[in-house]
Coordinates of C-alpha atoms in Angstrom, one line a residue:
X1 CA 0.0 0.0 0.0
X2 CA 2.8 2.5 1.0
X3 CA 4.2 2.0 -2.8
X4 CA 1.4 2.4 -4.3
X5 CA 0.8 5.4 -2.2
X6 CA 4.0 6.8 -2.6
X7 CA 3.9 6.2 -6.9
X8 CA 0.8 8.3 -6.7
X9 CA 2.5 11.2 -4.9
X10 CA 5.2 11.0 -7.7
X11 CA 2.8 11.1 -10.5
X12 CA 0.7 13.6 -8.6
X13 CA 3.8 15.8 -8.3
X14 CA 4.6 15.1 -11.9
X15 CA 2.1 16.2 -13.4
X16 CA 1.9 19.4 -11.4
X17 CA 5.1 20.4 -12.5
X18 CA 4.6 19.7 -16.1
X19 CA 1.6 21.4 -16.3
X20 CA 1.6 25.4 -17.6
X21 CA -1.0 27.8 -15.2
X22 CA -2.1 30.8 -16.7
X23 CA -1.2 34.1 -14.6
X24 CA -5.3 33.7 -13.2
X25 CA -4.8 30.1 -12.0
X26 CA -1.7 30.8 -9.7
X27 CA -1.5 32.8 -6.6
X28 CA 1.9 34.3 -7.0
X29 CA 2.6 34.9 -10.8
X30 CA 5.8 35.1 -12.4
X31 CA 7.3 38.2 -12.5
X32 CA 11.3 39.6 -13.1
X33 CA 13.9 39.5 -10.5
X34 CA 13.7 43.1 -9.1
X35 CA 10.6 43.9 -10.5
X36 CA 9.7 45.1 -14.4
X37 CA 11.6 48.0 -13.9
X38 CA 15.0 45.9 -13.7
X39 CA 13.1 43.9 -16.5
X40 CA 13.1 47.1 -18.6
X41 CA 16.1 48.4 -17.8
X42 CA 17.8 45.2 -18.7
X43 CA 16.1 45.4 -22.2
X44 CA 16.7 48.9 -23.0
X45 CA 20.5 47.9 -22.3
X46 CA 21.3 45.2 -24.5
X47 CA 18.5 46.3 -27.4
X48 CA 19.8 46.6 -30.7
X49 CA 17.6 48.1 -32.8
X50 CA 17.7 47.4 -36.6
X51 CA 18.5 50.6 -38.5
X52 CA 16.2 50.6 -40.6
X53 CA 13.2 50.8 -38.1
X54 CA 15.0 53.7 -35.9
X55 CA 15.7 55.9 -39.4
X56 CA 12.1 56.3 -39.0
X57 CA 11.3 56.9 -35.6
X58 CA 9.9 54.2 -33.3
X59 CA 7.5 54.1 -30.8
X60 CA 6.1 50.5 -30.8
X61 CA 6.5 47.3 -29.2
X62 CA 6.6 43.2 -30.2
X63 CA 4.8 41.6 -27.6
X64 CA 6.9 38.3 -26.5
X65 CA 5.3 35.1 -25.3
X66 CA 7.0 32.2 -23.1
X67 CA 7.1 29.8 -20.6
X68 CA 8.5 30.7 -17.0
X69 CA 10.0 27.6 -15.8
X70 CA 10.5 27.1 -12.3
X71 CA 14.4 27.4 -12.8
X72 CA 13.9 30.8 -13.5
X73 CA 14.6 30.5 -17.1
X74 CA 11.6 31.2 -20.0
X75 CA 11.2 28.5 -22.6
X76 CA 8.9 28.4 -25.8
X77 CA 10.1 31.8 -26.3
X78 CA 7.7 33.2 -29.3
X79 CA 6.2 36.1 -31.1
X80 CA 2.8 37.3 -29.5
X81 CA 2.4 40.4 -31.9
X82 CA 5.0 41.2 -34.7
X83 CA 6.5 44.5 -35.4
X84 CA 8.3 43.5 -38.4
X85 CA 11.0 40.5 -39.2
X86 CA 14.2 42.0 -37.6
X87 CA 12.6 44.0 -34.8
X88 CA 11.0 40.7 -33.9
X89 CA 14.3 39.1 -34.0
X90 CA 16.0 41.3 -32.0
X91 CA 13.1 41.4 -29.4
X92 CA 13.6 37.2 -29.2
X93 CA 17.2 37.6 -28.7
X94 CA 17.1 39.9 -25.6
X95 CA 14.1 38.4 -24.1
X96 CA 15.9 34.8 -24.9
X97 CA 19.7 36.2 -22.8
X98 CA 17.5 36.8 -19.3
X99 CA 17.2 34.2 -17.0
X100 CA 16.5 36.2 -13.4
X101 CA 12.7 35.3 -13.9
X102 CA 11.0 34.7 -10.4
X103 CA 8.9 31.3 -11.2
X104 CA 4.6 31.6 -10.3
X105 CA 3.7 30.1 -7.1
X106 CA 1.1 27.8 -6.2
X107 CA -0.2 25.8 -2.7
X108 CA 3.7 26.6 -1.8
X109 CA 5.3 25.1 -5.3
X110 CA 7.2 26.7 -8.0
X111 CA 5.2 26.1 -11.2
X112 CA 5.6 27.2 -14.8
X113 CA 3.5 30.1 -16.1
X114 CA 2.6 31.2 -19.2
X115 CA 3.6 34.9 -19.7
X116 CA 3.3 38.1 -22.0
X117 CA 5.7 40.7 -22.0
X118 CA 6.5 43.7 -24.5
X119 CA 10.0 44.7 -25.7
X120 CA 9.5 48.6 -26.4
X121 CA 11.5 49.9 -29.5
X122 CA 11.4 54.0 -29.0
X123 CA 13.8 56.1 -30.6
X124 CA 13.9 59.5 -32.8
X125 CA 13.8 59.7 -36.5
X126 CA 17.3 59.5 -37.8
X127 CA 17.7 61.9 -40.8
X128 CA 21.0 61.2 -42.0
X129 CA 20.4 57.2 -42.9
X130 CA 19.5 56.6 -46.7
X131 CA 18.0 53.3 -47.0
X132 CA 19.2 53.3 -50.8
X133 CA 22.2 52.8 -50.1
X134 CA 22.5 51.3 -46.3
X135 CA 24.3 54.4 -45.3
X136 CA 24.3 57.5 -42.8
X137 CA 25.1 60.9 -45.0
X138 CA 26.2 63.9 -43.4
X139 CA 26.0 67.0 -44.7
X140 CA 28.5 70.3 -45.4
X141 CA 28.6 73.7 -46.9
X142 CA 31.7 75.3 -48.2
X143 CA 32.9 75.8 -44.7
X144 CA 32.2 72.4 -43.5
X145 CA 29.5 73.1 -41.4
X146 CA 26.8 70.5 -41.0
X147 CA 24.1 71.7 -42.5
X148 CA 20.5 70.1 -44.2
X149 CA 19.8 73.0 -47.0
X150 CA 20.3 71.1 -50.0
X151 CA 21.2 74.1 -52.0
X152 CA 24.3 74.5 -50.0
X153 CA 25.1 71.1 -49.7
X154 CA 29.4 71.5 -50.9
X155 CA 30.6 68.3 -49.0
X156 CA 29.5 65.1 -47.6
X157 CA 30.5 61.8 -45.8
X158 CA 29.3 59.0 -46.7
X159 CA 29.2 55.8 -44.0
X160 CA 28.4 53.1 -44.9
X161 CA 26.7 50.6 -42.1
X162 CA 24.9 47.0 -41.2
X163 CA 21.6 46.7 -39.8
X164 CA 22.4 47.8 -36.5
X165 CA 24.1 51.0 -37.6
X166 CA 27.8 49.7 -37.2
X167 CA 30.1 51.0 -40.1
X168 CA 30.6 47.3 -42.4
X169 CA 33.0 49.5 -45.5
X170 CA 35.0 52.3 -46.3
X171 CA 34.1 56.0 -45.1
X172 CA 33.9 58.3 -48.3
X173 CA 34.5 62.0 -48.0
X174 CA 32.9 63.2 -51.2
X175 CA 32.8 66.9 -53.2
X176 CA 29.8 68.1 -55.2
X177 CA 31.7 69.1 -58.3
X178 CA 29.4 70.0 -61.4
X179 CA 26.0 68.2 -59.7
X180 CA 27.8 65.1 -59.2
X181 CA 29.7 63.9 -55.8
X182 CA 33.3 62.9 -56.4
X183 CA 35.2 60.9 -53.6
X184 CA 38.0 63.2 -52.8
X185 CA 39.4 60.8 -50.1
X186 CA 38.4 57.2 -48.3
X187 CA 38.8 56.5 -44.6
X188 CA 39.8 52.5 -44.4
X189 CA 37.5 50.4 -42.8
X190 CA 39.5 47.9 -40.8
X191 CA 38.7 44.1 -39.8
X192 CA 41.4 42.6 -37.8
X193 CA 41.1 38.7 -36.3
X194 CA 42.4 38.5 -32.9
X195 CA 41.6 36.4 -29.9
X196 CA 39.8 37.5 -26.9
X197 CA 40.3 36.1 -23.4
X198 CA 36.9 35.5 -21.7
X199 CA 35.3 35.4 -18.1
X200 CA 32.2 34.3 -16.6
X201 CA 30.4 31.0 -15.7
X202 CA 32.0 29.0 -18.3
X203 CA 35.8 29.2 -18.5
X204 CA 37.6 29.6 -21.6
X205 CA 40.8 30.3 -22.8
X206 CA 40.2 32.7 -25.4
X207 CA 37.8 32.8 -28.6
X208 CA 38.4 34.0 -32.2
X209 CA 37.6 37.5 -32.5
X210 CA 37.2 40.3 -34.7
X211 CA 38.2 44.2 -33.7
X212 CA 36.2 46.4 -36.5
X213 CA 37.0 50.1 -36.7
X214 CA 36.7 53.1 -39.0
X215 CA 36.8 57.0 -38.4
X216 CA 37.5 60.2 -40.3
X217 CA 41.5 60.2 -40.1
X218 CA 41.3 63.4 -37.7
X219 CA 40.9 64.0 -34.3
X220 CA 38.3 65.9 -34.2
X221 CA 35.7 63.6 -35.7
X222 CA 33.7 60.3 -32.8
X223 CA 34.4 57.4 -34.0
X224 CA 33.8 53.7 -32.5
X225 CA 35.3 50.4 -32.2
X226 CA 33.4 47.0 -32.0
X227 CA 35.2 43.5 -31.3
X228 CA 33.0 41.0 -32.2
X229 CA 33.0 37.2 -32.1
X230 CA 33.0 35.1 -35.3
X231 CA 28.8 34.5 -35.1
X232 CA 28.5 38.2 -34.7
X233 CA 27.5 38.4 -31.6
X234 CA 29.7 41.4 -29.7
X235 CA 32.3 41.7 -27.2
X236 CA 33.0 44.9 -26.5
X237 CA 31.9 48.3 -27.8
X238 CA 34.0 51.7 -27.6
X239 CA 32.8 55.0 -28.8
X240 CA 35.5 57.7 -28.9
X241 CA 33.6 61.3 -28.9
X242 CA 36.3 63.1 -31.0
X243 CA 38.8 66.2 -29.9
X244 CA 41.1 63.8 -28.9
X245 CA 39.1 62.9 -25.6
X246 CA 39.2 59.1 -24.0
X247 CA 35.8 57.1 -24.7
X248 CA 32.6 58.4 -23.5
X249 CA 31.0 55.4 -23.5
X250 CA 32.6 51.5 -23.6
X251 CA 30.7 48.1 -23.0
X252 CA 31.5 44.6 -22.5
X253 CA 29.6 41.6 -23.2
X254 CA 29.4 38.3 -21.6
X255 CA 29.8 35.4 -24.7
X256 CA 26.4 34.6 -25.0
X257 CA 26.3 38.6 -26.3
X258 CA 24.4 39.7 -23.0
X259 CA 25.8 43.3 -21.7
X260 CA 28.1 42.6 -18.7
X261 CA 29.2 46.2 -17.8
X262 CA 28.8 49.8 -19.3
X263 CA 31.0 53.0 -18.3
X264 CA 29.5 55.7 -19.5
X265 CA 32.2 59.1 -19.1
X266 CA 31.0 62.8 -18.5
X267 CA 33.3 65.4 -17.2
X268 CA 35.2 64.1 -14.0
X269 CA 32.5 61.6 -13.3
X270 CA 32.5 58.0 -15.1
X271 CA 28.8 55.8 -14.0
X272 CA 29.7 51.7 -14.3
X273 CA 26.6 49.7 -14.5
X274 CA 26.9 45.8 -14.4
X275 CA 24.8 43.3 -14.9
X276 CA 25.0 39.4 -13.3
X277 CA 24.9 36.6 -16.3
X278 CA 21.5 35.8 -15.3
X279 CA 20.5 39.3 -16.3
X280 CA 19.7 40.6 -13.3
X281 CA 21.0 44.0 -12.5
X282 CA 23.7 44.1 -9.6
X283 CA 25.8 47.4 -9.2
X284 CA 25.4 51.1 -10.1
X285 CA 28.4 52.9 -9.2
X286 CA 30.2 56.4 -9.8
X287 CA 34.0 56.8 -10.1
X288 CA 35.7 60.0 -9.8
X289 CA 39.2 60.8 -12.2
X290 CA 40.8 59.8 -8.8
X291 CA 38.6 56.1 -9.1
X292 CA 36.7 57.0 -5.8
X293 CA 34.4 54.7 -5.4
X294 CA 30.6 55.7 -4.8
X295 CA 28.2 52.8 -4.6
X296 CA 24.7 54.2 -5.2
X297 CA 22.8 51.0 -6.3
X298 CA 23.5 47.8 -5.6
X299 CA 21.4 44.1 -6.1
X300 CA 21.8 40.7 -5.2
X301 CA 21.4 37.7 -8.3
X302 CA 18.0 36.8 -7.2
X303 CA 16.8 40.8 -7.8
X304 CA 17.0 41.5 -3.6
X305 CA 18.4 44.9 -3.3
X306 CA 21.2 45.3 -1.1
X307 CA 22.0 49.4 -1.4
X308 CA 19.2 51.9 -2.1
X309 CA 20.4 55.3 -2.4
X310 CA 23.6 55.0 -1.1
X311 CA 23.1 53.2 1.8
X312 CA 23.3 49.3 2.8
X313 CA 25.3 46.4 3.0
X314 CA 27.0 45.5 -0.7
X315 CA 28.1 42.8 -2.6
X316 CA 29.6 43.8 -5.7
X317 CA 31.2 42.4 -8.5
X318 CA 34.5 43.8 -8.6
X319 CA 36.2 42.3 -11.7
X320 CA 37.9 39.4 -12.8
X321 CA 41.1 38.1 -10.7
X322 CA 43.0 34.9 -11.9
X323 CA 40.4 34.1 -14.2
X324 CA 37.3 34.1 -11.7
X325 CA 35.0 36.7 -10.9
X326 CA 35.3 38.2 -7.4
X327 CA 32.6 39.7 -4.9
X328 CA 33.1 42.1 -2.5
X329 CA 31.3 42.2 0.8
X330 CA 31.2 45.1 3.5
X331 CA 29.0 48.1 4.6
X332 CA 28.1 51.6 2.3
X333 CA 27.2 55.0 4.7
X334 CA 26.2 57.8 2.1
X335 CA 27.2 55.9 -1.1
X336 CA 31.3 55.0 0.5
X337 CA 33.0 52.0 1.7
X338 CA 32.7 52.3 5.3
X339 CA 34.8 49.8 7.5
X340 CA 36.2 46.0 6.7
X341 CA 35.2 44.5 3.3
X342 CA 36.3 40.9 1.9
X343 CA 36.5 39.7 -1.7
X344 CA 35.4 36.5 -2.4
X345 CA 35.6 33.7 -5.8
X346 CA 33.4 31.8 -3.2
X347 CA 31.9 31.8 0.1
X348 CA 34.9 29.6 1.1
X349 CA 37.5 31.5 -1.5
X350 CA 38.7 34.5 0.2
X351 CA 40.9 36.5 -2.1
X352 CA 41.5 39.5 -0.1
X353 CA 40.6 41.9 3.0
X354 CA 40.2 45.6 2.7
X355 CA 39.5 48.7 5.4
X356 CA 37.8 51.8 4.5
X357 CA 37.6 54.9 5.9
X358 CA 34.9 57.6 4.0
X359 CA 35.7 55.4 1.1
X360 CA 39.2 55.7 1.1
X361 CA 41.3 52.5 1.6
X362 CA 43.5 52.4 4.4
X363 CA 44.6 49.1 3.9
X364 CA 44.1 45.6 2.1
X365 CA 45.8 42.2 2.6
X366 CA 45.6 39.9 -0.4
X367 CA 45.8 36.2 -0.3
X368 CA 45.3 36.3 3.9
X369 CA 46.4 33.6 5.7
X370 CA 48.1 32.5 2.7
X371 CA 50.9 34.4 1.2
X372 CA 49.4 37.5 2.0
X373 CA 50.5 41.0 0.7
X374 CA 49.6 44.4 2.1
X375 CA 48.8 47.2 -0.2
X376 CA 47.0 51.2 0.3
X377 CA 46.7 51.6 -3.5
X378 CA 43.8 49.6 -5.1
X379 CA 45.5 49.6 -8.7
X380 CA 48.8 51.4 -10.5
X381 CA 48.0 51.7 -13.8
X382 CA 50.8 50.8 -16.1
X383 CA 53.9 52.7 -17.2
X384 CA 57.0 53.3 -19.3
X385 CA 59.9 52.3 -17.1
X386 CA 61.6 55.6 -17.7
X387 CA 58.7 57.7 -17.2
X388 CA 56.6 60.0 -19.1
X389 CA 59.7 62.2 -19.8
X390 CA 61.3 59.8 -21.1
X391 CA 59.0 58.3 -23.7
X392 CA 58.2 62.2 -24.6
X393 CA 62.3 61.8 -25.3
X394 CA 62.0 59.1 -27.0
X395 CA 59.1 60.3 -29.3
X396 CA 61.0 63.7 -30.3
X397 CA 64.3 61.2 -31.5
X398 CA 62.2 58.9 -33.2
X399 CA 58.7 60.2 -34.8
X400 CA 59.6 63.0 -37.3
X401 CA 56.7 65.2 -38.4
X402 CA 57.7 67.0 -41.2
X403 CA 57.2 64.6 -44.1
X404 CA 53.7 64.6 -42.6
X405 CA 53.3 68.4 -43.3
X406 CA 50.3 70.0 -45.4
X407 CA 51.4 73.3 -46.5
X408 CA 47.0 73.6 -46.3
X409 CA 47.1 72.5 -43.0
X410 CA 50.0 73.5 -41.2
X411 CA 51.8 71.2 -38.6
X412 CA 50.0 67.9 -37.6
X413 CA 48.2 68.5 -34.4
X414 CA 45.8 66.4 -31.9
X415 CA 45.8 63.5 -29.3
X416 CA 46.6 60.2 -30.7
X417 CA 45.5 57.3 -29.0
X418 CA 47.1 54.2 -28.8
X419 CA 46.5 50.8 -27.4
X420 CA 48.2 48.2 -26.0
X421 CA 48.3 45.3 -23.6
X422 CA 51.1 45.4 -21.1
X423 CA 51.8 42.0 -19.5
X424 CA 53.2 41.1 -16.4
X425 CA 56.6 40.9 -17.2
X426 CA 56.4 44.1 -19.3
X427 CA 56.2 43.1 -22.5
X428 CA 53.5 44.4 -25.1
X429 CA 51.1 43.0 -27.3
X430 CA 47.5 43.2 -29.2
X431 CA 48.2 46.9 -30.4
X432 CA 45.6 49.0 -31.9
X433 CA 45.8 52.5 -33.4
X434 CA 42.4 53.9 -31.6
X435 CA 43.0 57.5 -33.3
X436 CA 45.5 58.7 -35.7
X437 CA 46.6 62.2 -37.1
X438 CA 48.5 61.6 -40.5
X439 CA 49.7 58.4 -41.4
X440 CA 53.5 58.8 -41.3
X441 CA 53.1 59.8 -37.6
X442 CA 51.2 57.0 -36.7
X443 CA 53.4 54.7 -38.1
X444 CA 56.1 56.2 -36.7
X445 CA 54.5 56.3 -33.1
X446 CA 53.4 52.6 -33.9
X447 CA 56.5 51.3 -34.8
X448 CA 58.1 53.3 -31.6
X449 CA 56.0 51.9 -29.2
X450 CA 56.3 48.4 -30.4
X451 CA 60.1 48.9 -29.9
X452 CA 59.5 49.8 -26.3
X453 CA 57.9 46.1 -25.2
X454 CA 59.8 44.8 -22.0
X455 CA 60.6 48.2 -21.0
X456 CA 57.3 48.9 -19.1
X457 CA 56.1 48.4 -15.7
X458 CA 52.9 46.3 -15.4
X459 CA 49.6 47.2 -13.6
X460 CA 49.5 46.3 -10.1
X461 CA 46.2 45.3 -9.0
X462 CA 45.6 45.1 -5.0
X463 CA 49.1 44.4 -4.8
X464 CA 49.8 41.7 -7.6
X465 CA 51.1 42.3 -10.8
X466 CA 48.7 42.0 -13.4
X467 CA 48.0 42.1 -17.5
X468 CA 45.7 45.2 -18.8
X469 CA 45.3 47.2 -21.9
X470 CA 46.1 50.4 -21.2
X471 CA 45.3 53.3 -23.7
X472 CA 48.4 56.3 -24.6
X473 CA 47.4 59.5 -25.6
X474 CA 50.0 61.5 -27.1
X475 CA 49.2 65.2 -27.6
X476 CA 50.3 66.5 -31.2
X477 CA 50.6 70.5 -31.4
X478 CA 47.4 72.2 -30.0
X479 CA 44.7 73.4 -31.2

């Protein structure tokens, strides 16, 4: 009797969690981790949305139909109402990356729900795209001013871009000579295969990559640069606003192509937002251009918020160390690291100990009870051995600007930026010209700073010597 009682239960319980409740037939229905506003914050953040939609304005939404399993994941992911082919597809993607669902609860059970949710796509007419020829066109007069008069129209760039917007060929910079537009001078797009170390849940080496750039050849003009895995889906994204400044805004992705973290620069202040890989939201924080830390939002993986304006006990992710995420743990009093705070892979994998003071580090013990090493500087960003003096020595022996001279344009002048990865023993690698100002020059500042691998001092990260890429502005003239 006791079998048969206890193959009943099993059935019972089988069919109760196979079966899919409507929202009306549970008492607790499914719902984000965090709420919908996470939900939509999460969407707005990794939305792509197809160029050819935003050139028109949008202000509509594809309604996205699924399964909430008790796992927290959503399966039977579908179209509910369409919007058009891509939009839909993009709207699956996103919907398909989060995983922070909170399952519907019945008489005490997780059960799986049937749900409806929208993905909104709102964004501004853009005016410059033509759809003839997949391409944003800006404007000039004879003074290269932007301008939308087509009887003064002189000059024009031409952009030419992939369905998300992201340049795929050659810039043009075109005249209007006798009614027709000439190309007076092309801006290379560049494609370059390299390999990408990754972090997160599953560990990996490194994956086969693409870094895909293109800008205006001047300083002045924004420009961006995507890396990309093979399949397209992206790794990092770097927008460079243009007068030479550092990027405004950089993201990185997690390899499934969910956003892991966005820095988003204005004036002294940089915001960092991260996301876990379940998609829930877990930190807001602001850095000063000292890298003071101000904690202003903070969540936990299951969507329980931790600090609310400022104020609360954190757990952060605080960035990758050999190879494994770390957390840190300890108390925020008006938005600072107040008193002691660990950093943890794991509840039992304590990587270091820190104490704060008004959010200033007084100091931080790595490896405790192990091999420990005390540090008072979180990071040291790296540097030529010799200094900054001496590299500025070494620029004005080796980089000669006058075969680079324009009698139109006078000496060469702006901020290039270059970028490199320093290692730990010093050495140099994975180089990228991020923004040039002649060609001859930017060989010449390539070549030079290829020359100088093993003669640089690596970053040291709470108090261990680690590999970065660091990015070298070097000022040109002025403006």
């Amino acid at each position: 009797m006791k079998n048969i009682v206890a193959l009943f239960c099993l059935i019972s319980f089988s069919t109760f969690a196979q079966t899919v409740y409507q929202a009306n037939e549970v008492e607790k229905v499914a719902e984000p981790g965090g709420g919908l506003a996470l939900f939509n914050r999460f969407v707005v953040a990794n939305l792509r949305i197809p160029i050819h939609a935003a050139a028109k304005g949008l202000n509509s939404r594809v309604l996205i139909k699924g399964v909430v399993e008790t796992d927290g994941t959503m399966t039977a992911v579908g179209i509910a109402r369409s919007l058009d082919s891509l939009c839909d597809i993009e709207a699956l993607r996103v919907v398909s990356l989060y995983k922070a669902w909170k399952p519907a609860m019945l008489k005490g059970q997780p059960v799986r729900q049937a749900v409806v949710y929208p993905v909104v796509f709102r964004t501004p007419p853009i005016q410059s795209y033509d759809s003839t020829q997949s391409a944003m066109i800006e404007y000039f007069d004879k003074n290269h001013t932007m301008i939308t008069d087509e009887k003064k129209f002189k000059f024009r760039n031409v952009i030419p871009v992939n369905r998300y917007g992201d340049v795929r060929a050659d810039i043009l910079f075109q005249e209007k000579r006798s009614g027709e537009w000439k190309t007076v001078k092309s801006f290379p797009f560049q494609k370059d295969e390299i390999w990408v170390k990754l972090s997160g849940p599953v560990k990996l080496d490194s994956v086969q990559a693409y870094r895909i750039s293109a800008n205006m050849g001047n300083w002045e003009s924004p420009s961006e640069e995507i890396v990309t895995q093979a399949d397209g889906r992206l790794l990092s994204f770097v927008a460079y606003p243009g007068s030479g400044k550092l990027p405004s805004v950089s993201k990185s992705y997690y390899r499934d192509g969910m956003l892991r973290e966005e820095r988003i620069t204005a004036d002294s202040l940089t915001q960092v937002t991260s996301w876990y890989e379940n998609g829930q939201l877990g930190n807001v924080i602001l850095l000063d251009n000292k890298k003071k830390v101000s904690v202003i939002e903070n969540w936990d993986m299951d969507g329980t918020i931790l600090v609310k304006e400022g104020a609360g006990t954190a757990r952060i992710q605080a960035g990758i160390y050999d190879g494994e995420m770390v957390y840190e743990e300890g108390l925020v009093v008006n938005g600072l690291k107040t008193g002691h705070w660990v950093g943890r892979h794991s509840i039992n994998d304590l990587v270091y100990e820190e104490d704060y003071q008004d959010g200033i580090l007084l100091k931080g013990v790595r490896n405790p009870g192990k091999q420990p090493t005390e540090y008072t500087v979180d990071e040291i960003p790296p540097q030529f051995r010799g200094g900054p003096k001496e590299f500025v020595k070494l620029l004005n022996e080796h980089v000669d600007i006058f075969p680079s001279i324009n009698p139109a344009n006078g000496i060469p002048r702006g901020k290039l930026l270059v970028s490199f990865v320093v290692h730990e023993n010093g050495k140099l690698s994975d180089y990228s010209l991020d923004r040039g100002v002649t060609k001859n020059v930017d060989r010449q500042v390539m070549d030079l700073v290829r020359k100088t691998s093993g003669a640089w001092d690596p970053a040291v990260k709470k108090g261990k010597k680690v590999a970065t890429r660091h990015t070298l502005p070097i000022n040109f003239g002025s403006r």
